[in-house]
Structure formats: structure tokens, C-alpha cells
């Protein structure tokens, strides 16, 4: 199964570390999933947090060779992506591409504020959706017809799956591995990653008391 992902690597890692049952971590391919990075152009892209990545495909190539699953990233870059005053033509082109890809992929997902892109494209109208809790007020303005959830760490609405902050993306990555390849594959992958997988999207994460810093 093929996926297109972004620099939110926690989500992608859940797929890249997954193996078929009976395979060991170091075994060669084939694997259940192949992850591909898509950019506007095939040139280095720097994330707002610093690391740079090189896309495998540009957006036109992705239309010709669509994945099974498309993940829309979030983060600080979402605001300029949807800035109608700063780049109206760019916003229109992005939303048009999202709608075209929606007709080609089996599963459309978003991490963090990436839900704002799906909402602006009209794909989440009438559906429950989650987004980064810290940016909830801004994201919800991008889709007044979306049934926004301010509690859940992720929402599975069938063909559309959205989730909240960064760590929730990793949790959902393993959830989607379970949905697409089976619970046993997902459990083995989480163990191989030595990851404390939070399997219940309704269960809050508790942080120890700490001083303001």
C-alpha cells in the first residue's frame, strides 16, 4: 500500500517501521507500506521547525500516480498556505489539487492544523473532525460546517481521518496501520519502535505538575 506523507515524521514512522507478520526488523522488502513525500516541486523544503526534506514527487506527479492514503501536514506553514490576501492564486491552486486528489485516493488524512486545508476544501462538511488543540480557534474558522471535536485526539470519519497535535499523529499512525494491515502488524510495529502507543483517542494525556518556565 502506498502513502503520501509530509515532514510530520512521527506519522510516517509508524508505517515505515511496519513489517508483515513473520518478518524481523532487519528483513528486506517487501513491506506493507511505501511512504512517499510530495511537494509543490521536487526541491528541498525546510519545515518551520528547522529540518529540510526533499520530496519524492511534485503535486502534478501525484495526480498521475496517486497513493492509497494522503496525509496533509500541519504546523506553522498552514497559515500562509491559506492566506487569501497574501497569495490568492496559490490558495486556489492548492485547494483545487486537494479536491482532485480526494477523487483519487482511498483515504484522506491530516495531522495538526492540516485539517484546516481539508476544511477549506469543503471535504469535511458535515463530518466530525479534530485538529491541534492549541490552534483550535483559527482552524475552526476555516470550516463552519465541520463538526469540530475539541476533546478527541483523533477522529476516524471513514474516508477522512483527522487528528490533533504532533504526538497524536504518531498514535493515529499506528491506528491506521492497524486499520489497514491488522492489529498484530500494528502492535509489532509499536513494539519495534519502543513507542508508548495511546490507543484510545478519547483518553486524555496527563502531564506532571511543573513550574512555569
XYZ file of N, CA and C in Angstrom:
639
model
N 0.845 -1.183 0.000
C 0.000 0.000 0.000
C 0.883 1.236 0.000
N 0.492 2.250 -0.780
C 1.308 3.456 -0.871
C 0.661 4.597 -0.115
N 1.513 5.474 0.429
C 1.046 6.626 1.172
C 1.861 7.832 0.763
N 1.257 8.983 0.847
C 1.982 10.225 0.672
C 1.946 10.950 2.002
N 3.099 11.363 2.487
C 3.179 11.972 3.799
C 3.970 13.268 3.731
N 4.282 13.831 4.899
C 4.982 15.103 4.979
C 6.069 15.005 6.022
N 6.587 16.168 6.405
C 7.682 16.185 7.365
C 7.219 15.860 8.779
N 5.946 15.644 9.034
C 5.497 15.153 10.327
C 5.886 13.684 10.415
N 7.166 13.438 10.744
C 7.730 12.113 10.530
C 7.218 11.073 11.509
N 6.662 11.488 12.656
C 6.130 10.501 13.586
C 5.041 9.671 12.949
N 4.160 10.328 12.198
C 3.107 9.628 11.468
C 3.717 8.650 10.471
N 4.677 9.119 9.683
C 5.283 8.271 8.658
C 6.040 7.107 9.271
N 6.692 7.330 10.428
C 7.489 6.279 11.047
C 6.644 5.078 11.427
N 5.389 5.308 11.812
C 4.521 4.184 12.158
C 4.364 3.242 10.973
N 4.368 3.796 9.767
C 4.221 2.969 8.568
C 5.560 2.360 8.132
N 6.625 3.156 8.201
C 7.903 2.656 7.694
C 8.484 1.559 8.570
N 8.104 1.531 9.837
C 8.636 0.502 10.728
C 7.763 -0.754 10.744
N 6.651 -0.715 10.022
C 5.740 -1.864 9.980
C 6.260 -2.941 9.031
N 6.122 -4.197 9.456
C 6.531 -5.343 8.662
C 5.405 -6.370 8.626
N 5.435 -7.213 7.622
C 4.480 -8.319 7.571
C 4.753 -9.269 8.733
N 3.724 -9.977 9.156
C 3.900 -10.959 10.216
C 4.919 -12.003 9.787
N 5.807 -12.347 10.691
C 6.870 -13.298 10.390
C 8.163 -12.644 9.958
N 8.127 -11.330 9.649
C 9.331 -10.601 9.295
C 9.989 -10.028 10.549
N 11.314 -9.928 10.494
C 12.050 -9.246 11.540
C 12.344 -7.819 11.110
N 12.790 -7.010 12.073
C 13.045 -5.593 11.814
C 14.032 -5.386 10.669
N 15.052 -6.236 10.596
C 16.111 -6.046 9.602
C 15.844 -6.762 8.286
N 14.710 -7.417 8.157
C 14.420 -8.147 6.917
C 14.245 -7.183 5.751
N 14.639 -7.593 4.544
C 14.488 -6.741 3.359
C 13.028 -6.679 2.911
N 12.713 -5.765 1.966
C 11.343 -5.683 1.425
C 10.946 -7.014 0.796
N 9.622 -7.186 0.538
C 8.559 -6.172 0.603
C 8.053 -5.907 2.014
N 7.501 -4.689 2.203
C 6.873 -4.276 3.446
C 5.413 -3.929 3.167
N 4.600 -3.812 4.205
C 3.181 -3.500 3.979
C 2.939 -2.134 3.344
N 3.849 -1.168 3.609
C 3.611 0.207 3.166
C 4.861 0.785 2.509
N 4.627 1.700 1.569
C 5.690 2.509 0.973
C 5.301 3.970 1.165
N 6.183 4.756 1.750
C 5.889 6.147 2.066
C 6.617 7.061 1.084
N 5.879 8.009 0.522
C 6.415 8.955 -0.447
C 6.092 10.372 0.000
N 7.059 11.269 -0.150
C 6.869 12.676 0.206
C 6.535 13.480 -1.044
N 5.483 14.296 -0.965
C 5.033 15.112 -2.090
C 5.245 16.586 -1.766
N 5.759 17.345 -2.721
C 5.915 18.791 -2.572
C 5.408 19.504 -3.803
N 5.320 20.819 -3.711
C 4.909 21.571 -4.903
C 5.889 21.349 -6.043
N 7.165 21.241 -5.697
C 8.215 20.912 -6.655
C 9.151 19.915 -5.992
N 9.940 19.221 -6.803
C 10.922 18.295 -6.248
C 12.185 19.087 -5.935
N 12.137 19.815 -4.841
C 13.271 20.586 -4.364
C 13.185 20.650 -2.846
N 14.302 20.915 -2.215
C 14.375 20.897 -0.761
C 13.366 21.857 -0.137
N 12.669 21.353 0.882
C 11.679 22.141 1.615
C 12.067 22.139 3.091
N 12.146 23.328 3.689
C 12.516 23.423 5.101
C 11.267 23.625 5.943
N 11.127 22.811 6.976
C 9.972 22.932 7.860
C 10.161 24.122 8.789
N 9.064 24.554 9.409
C 9.141 25.696 10.319
C 9.969 25.363 11.557
N 10.160 24.072 11.848
C 10.960 23.667 12.997
C 12.431 23.449 12.655
N 12.785 23.606 11.386
C 14.199 23.547 11.041
C 14.623 22.512 10.021
N 14.306 21.201 10.212
C 14.820 20.189 9.280
C 14.289 20.384 7.858
N 15.155 20.092 6.894
C 14.760 20.161 5.489
C 14.538 18.752 4.943
N 13.629 18.629 3.997
C 13.341 17.347 3.364
C 13.290 17.539 1.857
N 13.505 16.464 1.133
C 13.449 16.502 -0.323
C 12.285 15.648 -0.804
N 11.258 16.246 -1.406
C 10.108 15.468 -1.877
C 10.513 14.436 -2.932
N 9.758 13.349 -2.968
C 9.945 12.319 -3.987
C 9.176 12.637 -5.262
N 8.066 13.359 -5.117
C 7.203 13.699 -6.239
C 6.749 15.139 -6.101
N 6.390 15.748 -7.240
C 5.690 17.018 -7.160
C 4.187 16.760 -7.235
N 3.407 17.810 -7.082
C 1.958 17.654 -6.982
C 1.346 17.137 -8.281
N 1.903 17.512 -9.427
C 1.393 17.010 -10.700
C 1.649 15.516 -10.832
N 2.824 15.086 -10.423
C 3.141 13.653 -10.497
C 2.226 12.841 -9.583
N 1.876 13.411 -8.433
C 0.992 12.698 -7.505
C -0.393 12.504 -8.095
N -0.829 13.431 -8.932
C -2.130 13.275 -9.586
C -2.113 12.108 -10.576
N -0.966 11.903 -11.214
C -0.830 10.815 -12.187
C -0.630 9.478 -11.475
N 0.110 9.495 -10.378
C 0.418 8.276 -9.627
C -0.055 8.465 -8.187
N -1.373 8.441 -7.966
C -1.906 8.748 -6.630
C -1.655 7.619 -5.639
N -1.565 7.962 -4.360
C -1.372 6.951 -3.316
C -2.708 6.363 -2.884
N -2.644 5.422 -1.995
C -3.853 4.920 -1.351
C -4.292 5.864 -0.229
N -3.295 6.420 0.479
C -3.552 7.304 1.618
C -2.781 8.593 1.403
N -3.443 9.728 1.592
C -2.785 11.032 1.506
C -2.890 11.712 2.859
N -1.749 12.154 3.394
C -1.729 12.869 4.661
C -1.345 14.314 4.422
N -2.195 15.235 4.888
C -1.934 16.665 4.772
C -1.261 17.132 6.063
N -0.077 17.736 5.975
C 0.636 18.135 7.179
C 0.056 19.393 7.807
N 0.519 19.670 9.014
C 0.133 20.897 9.695
C 1.367 21.646 10.133
N 1.197 22.519 11.114
C 2.307 23.315 11.598
C 2.198 24.755 11.156
N 3.266 25.513 11.415
C 3.249 26.940 11.132
C 3.066 27.298 9.669
N 3.388 26.375 8.765
C 3.233 26.664 7.347
C 1.798 26.695 6.863
N 0.865 26.241 7.688
C -0.540 26.193 7.270
C -1.119 27.589 7.085
N -0.738 28.521 7.948
C -1.295 29.870 7.874
C -0.998 30.536 6.521
N 0.256 30.607 6.069
C 0.496 31.207 4.745
C -0.099 30.405 3.589
N -0.213 29.090 3.757
C -0.819 28.277 2.698
C -2.261 28.687 2.427
N -2.954 29.156 3.464
C -4.373 29.509 3.340
C -4.602 31.011 3.422
N -3.556 31.788 3.164
C -3.649 33.248 3.233
C -4.176 33.799 1.910
N -5.473 34.046 1.847
C -6.093 34.534 0.614
C -5.567 35.901 0.206
N -5.212 36.738 1.173
C -4.707 38.082 0.856
C -3.270 38.039 0.356
N -2.466 37.146 0.910
C -1.064 37.079 0.521
C -0.832 36.381 -0.812
N -1.559 35.305 -1.066
C -1.355 34.523 -2.287
C -2.663 33.854 -2.696
N -3.624 34.636 -3.183
C -4.929 34.049 -3.526
C -4.847 32.981 -4.601
N -3.978 33.166 -5.592
C -3.851 32.172 -6.662
C -3.260 30.873 -6.114
N -2.287 30.995 -5.215
C -1.680 29.814 -4.631
C -2.652 29.034 -3.773
N -3.491 29.747 -3.013
C -4.500 29.088 -2.181
C -5.494 28.336 -3.065
N -5.953 29.001 -4.124
C -6.920 28.373 -5.025
C -6.332 27.128 -5.679
N -5.061 27.202 -6.081
C -4.412 26.060 -6.730
C -4.263 24.891 -5.754
N -3.896 25.201 -4.515
C -3.754 24.146 -3.512
C -5.081 23.448 -3.250
N -6.140 24.223 -3.046
C -7.440 23.630 -2.740
C -7.972 22.825 -3.922
N -7.700 23.302 -5.135
C -8.114 22.545 -6.317
C -7.383 21.211 -6.383
N -6.071 21.220 -6.053
C -5.298 19.969 -6.046
C -5.828 19.010 -4.987
N -6.153 19.546 -3.812
C -6.687 18.705 -2.737
C -7.982 18.028 -3.187
N -8.853 18.783 -3.835
C -10.132 18.217 -4.300
C -9.900 17.164 -5.380
N -8.941 17.404 -6.266
C -8.638 16.406 -7.289
C -8.078 15.135 -6.660
N -7.186 15.297 -5.698
C -6.612 14.128 -5.039
C -7.676 13.364 -4.259
N -8.650 14.077 -3.727
C -9.723 13.418 -2.977
C -10.479 12.421 -3.849
N -10.546 12.704 -5.121
C -11.222 11.792 -6.033
C -10.377 10.605 -6.453
N -9.102 10.604 -6.045
C -8.188 9.556 -6.482
C -7.719 8.641 -5.351
N -7.712 9.134 -4.113
C -7.176 8.349 -3.006
C -8.298 7.609 -2.283
N -7.904 6.569 -1.555
C -8.879 5.810 -0.774
C -9.114 6.418 0.599
N -8.087 7.111 1.109
C -8.162 7.635 2.468
C -7.456 8.983 2.510
N -8.153 10.008 3.020
C -7.595 11.355 3.143
C -7.433 11.654 4.627
N -6.207 12.021 5.026
C -5.934 12.262 6.431
C -5.222 13.600 6.613
N -5.228 14.081 7.850
C -4.490 15.308 8.163
C -3.927 15.216 9.562
N -2.822 15.906 9.785
C -2.225 15.989 11.108
C -2.215 17.449 11.540
N -2.491 17.675 12.811
C -2.389 19.010 13.381
C -3.302 19.975 12.609
N -2.779 21.139 12.229
C -3.581 22.157 11.532
C -3.824 21.817 10.070
N -3.333 20.677 9.596
C -3.653 20.250 8.233
C -5.140 20.083 8.015
N -5.893 19.879 9.107
C -7.352 19.789 8.990
C -7.946 21.070 8.429
N -7.272 22.198 8.632
C -7.765 23.464 8.087
C -7.801 23.424 6.564
N -6.821 22.768 5.957
C -6.782 22.653 4.493
C -7.946 21.816 3.994
N -8.195 20.683 4.649
C -9.329 19.843 4.250
C -10.650 20.572 4.458
N -10.733 21.339 5.542
C -11.967 22.083 5.820
C -12.205 23.156 4.762
N -11.156 23.904 4.404
C -11.306 24.952 3.393
C -11.683 24.366 2.033
N -11.234 23.152 1.776
C -11.577 22.495 0.512
C -12.996 21.949 0.521
N -13.661 22.013 1.676
C -15.047 21.546 1.776
C -15.189 20.054 1.964
N -14.093 19.355 2.233
C -14.152 17.898 2.304
C -14.681 17.380 3.631
N -14.675 18.231 4.663
C -15.098 17.787 5.988
C -16.499 18.273 6.358
N -17.189 18.903 5.446
C -18.524 19.426 5.748
C -19.455 18.315 6.238
N -20.068 18.545 7.391
C -20.999 17.583 7.948
C -20.356 16.411 8.650
N -19.019 16.419 8.752
C -18.301 15.303 9.365
C -17.606 15.762 10.647
N -17.433 14.857 11.619
C -16.643 15.194 12.801
C -15.168 15.250 12.433
N -14.436 16.147 13.086
C -13.017 16.301 12.776
C -12.278 16.839 13.989
N -10.987 16.531 14.053
C -10.123 17.004 15.129
C -8.995 17.832 14.531
N -8.374 18.658 15.381
C -7.212 19.430 14.959
C -6.394 19.768 16.195
N -5.282 20.427 15.987
C -4.421 20.814 17.106
C -5.199 21.677 18.091
N -5.208 21.266 19.354
C -5.993 21.987 20.351
C -5.481 23.406 20.564
N -4.183 23.623 20.372
C -3.623 24.949 20.556
C -3.995 25.918 19.455
N -4.419 25.413 18.300
C -4.807 26.262 17.171
C -6.285 26.099 16.837
N -7.038 25.570 17.791
C -8.435 25.202 17.536
C -9.265 26.378 17.043
N -9.104 27.561 17.652
C -9.930 28.721 17.292
C -9.726 29.112 15.833
N -8.462 29.122 15.370
C -8.205 29.520 13.980
C -8.664 28.451 13.000
N -8.350 27.194 13.289
C -8.698 26.119 12.357
C -10.207 26.030 12.163
N -10.963 26.160 13.234
C -12.415 26.011 13.115
C -13.038 27.117 12.270
N -12.357 28.236 12.139
C -12.853 29.304 11.271
C -12.763 28.933 9.792
N -11.980 27.917 9.482
C -11.803 27.508 8.085
C -12.915 26.582 7.594
N -13.817 26.177 8.508
C -14.899 25.282 8.091
C -16.063 25.336 9.052
N -16.988 26.216 8.802
C -18.117 26.398 9.719
C -19.101 25.236 9.683
N -19.041 24.395 8.629
C -19.960 23.270 8.508
C -19.365 21.959 9.033
N -18.161 22.038 9.571
C -17.498 20.848 10.111
C -17.947 20.640 11.559
N -18.104 19.406 11.964
C -18.482 19.084 13.341
C -17.207 18.927 14.175
N -16.627 20.050 14.565
C -15.328 20.060 15.232
C -15.393 19.443 16.620
N -14.383 18.639 16.935
C -14.277 17.960 18.224
C -13.084 18.548 18.977
N -13.338 19.149 20.137
C -12.285 19.812 20.904
C -11.667 18.913 21.971
N -12.043 17.649 22.001
C -11.567 16.729 23.031
C -10.744 15.584 22.436
N -11.266 14.929 21.425
C -10.630 13.723 20.878
C -9.249 14.017 20.299
N -8.352 13.058 20.448
C -7.003 13.191 19.890
C -6.987 12.817 18.417
N -7.944 12.013 17.967
C -8.155 11.806 16.544
C -9.586 11.368 16.304
N -10.024 11.551 15.051
C -11.384 11.200 14.628
C -11.295 10.382 13.345
N -11.889 9.211 13.355
C -11.998 8.379 12.160
C -13.412 8.528 11.628
N -13.549 9.273 10.524
C -14.857 9.502 9.915
C -14.979 8.746 8.601
N -14.352 7.582 8.529
C -14.456 6.770 7.312
C -13.319 7.071 6.353
N -13.623 7.765 5.266
C -12.589 8.127 4.289
C -11.731 9.286 4.765
N -12.183 10.001 5.792
C -11.457 11.166 6.291
C -11.082 10.943 7.752
N -9.793 11.043 8.023
C -9.285 10.819 9.369
C -8.418 12.012 9.748
N -8.758 12.650 10.864
C -8.036 13.849 11.296
C -7.567 13.662 12.728
N -6.505 14.358 13.089
C -6.065 14.248 14.464
C -5.467 15.549 14.953
N -5.209 15.585 16.265
C -4.872 16.822 16.956
C -3.379 17.143 16.841
N -2.685 17.221 17.975
C -1.298 17.666 17.974
C -0.322 16.619 17.481
N 0.966 16.948 17.611
C 2.026 16.162 16.982
C 2.046 14.714 17.471
N 2.060 14.496 18.796
C 2.125 13.119 19.299
C 0.884 12.325 18.940
N -0.256 13.012 18.827
C -1.477 12.329 18.407
C -1.324 11.768 16.999
N -0.518 12.436 16.177
C -0.275 11.945 14.826
C 0.429 10.604 14.818
N 1.375 10.421 15.730
C 2.058 9.135 15.825
C 1.105 8.055 16.307
N 0.283 8.396 17.302
C -0.710 7.431 17.793
C -1.658 7.028 16.672
N -2.106 8.013 15.903
C -3.020 7.700 14.810
C -2.322 6.923 13.706
N -1.021 7.192 13.506
C -0.280 6.418 12.513
C -0.363 4.928 12.800
N -0.137 4.556 14.055
C -0.231 3.140 14.416
C -1.675 2.642 14.334
N -2.631 3.523 14.645
C -4.040 3.139 14.495
C -4.354 2.819 13.035
N -3.861 3.658 12.112
C -4.133 3.406 10.695
C -3.413 2.154 10.203
N -2.215 1.897 10.737
C -1.552 0.628 10.413
C -2.449 -0.535 10.824
N -3.045 -0.421 12.017
C -3.958 -1.467 12.485
C -5.173 -1.587 11.578
N -5.729 -0.458 11.179
C -6.918 -0.467 10.320
C -6.621 -1.058 8.949
N -5.436 -0.766 8.411
C -5.120 -1.149 7.034
C -4.391 -2.484 6.922
N -3.627 -2.849 7.954
C -2.811 -4.066 7.854
C -3.070 -5.055 8.975
N -3.907 -4.682 9.942
C -4.237 -5.599 11.018
C -3.600 -5.211 12.338
N -4.296 -5.526 13.429
C -3.833 -5.154 14.766
C -2.471 -5.766 15.094
N -2.246 -7.018 14.689
C -0.987 -7.677 15.017
C 0.204 -6.958 14.388
N 0.044 -6.516 13.144
C 1.117 -5.769 12.478
C 1.393 -4.467 13.220
N 0.329 -3.770 13.620
C 0.485 -2.502 14.328
C 1.139 -2.697 15.690
N 0.738 -3.734 16.417
C 1.322 -3.985 17.729
C 2.810 -4.317 17.609
N 3.163 -5.124 16.615
C 4.570 -5.437 16.405
C 5.368 -4.184 16.051
N 4.769 -3.291 15.247
C 5.459 -2.071 14.847
C 5.686 -1.141 16.038
N 4.670 -0.989 16.886
C 4.811 -0.139 18.061
C 5.882 -0.685 19.001
N 5.932 -2.010 19.133
C 6.952 -2.629 19.976
C 8.340 -2.424 19.390
N 8.464 -2.563 18.068
C 9.759 -2.352 17.415
C 10.241 -0.916 17.591
N 9.298 0.018 17.614
C 9.634 1.429 17.803
C 9.840 1.785 19.270
N 9.560 0.831 20.182
C 9.590 1.091 21.615
C 8.743 2.332 21.940
N 7.557 2.356 21.326
C 6.674 3.518 21.439
C 5.499 3.221 22.368
N 5.202 4.143 23.266
C 4.069 4.014 24.177
C 2.809 4.479 23.449
N 2.216 3.555 22.734
C 1.082 3.865 21.855
C -0.178 4.117 22.690
N -0.741 5.308 22.568
C -2.016 5.639 23.215
C -3.130 5.254 22.245
N -3.790 4.145 22.530
C -4.721 3.551 21.575
C -6.119 4.149 21.618
N -6.483 4.814 22.687
C -7.830 5.359 22.846
C -7.817 6.860 22.571
N -8.469 7.312 21.486
C -8.447 8.744 21.166
C -9.219 9.605 22.157
N -10.049 8.979 22.998
C -10.825 9.731 23.981
C -10.078 9.896 25.307
N -9.015 9.139 25.515
C -8.294 9.185 26.779
C -7.332 10.363 26.794
N -7.466 11.261 27.764
C -6.565 12.415 27.823
C -5.168 12.002 28.250
N -4.188 12.826 27.897
C -2.815 12.620 28.337
C -2.561 13.539 29.525
N -2.051 12.988 30.596
C -1.795 13.769 31.800
C -0.310 14.101 31.913
N -0.034 15.340 32.268
C 1.330 15.805 32.417
C 1.618 16.073 33.881
N 2.820 15.793 34.380
C 3.117 16.043 35.794
C 3.094 17.536 36.102
N 2.724 17.910 37.324
C 2.764 19.328 37.698
C 4.165 19.892 37.519
N 4.238 21.104 37.018
C 5.550 21.696 36.794
C 5.456 23.214 36.918
N 6.576 23.818 37.214
C 6.637 25.271 37.346
C 6.584 25.925 35.982
N 6.045 27.122 35.931
C 6.051 27.871 34.679
C 7.483 28.190 34.299
N 7.809 27.966 33.027
C 9.182 28.226 32.574
C 9.157 28.985 31.259
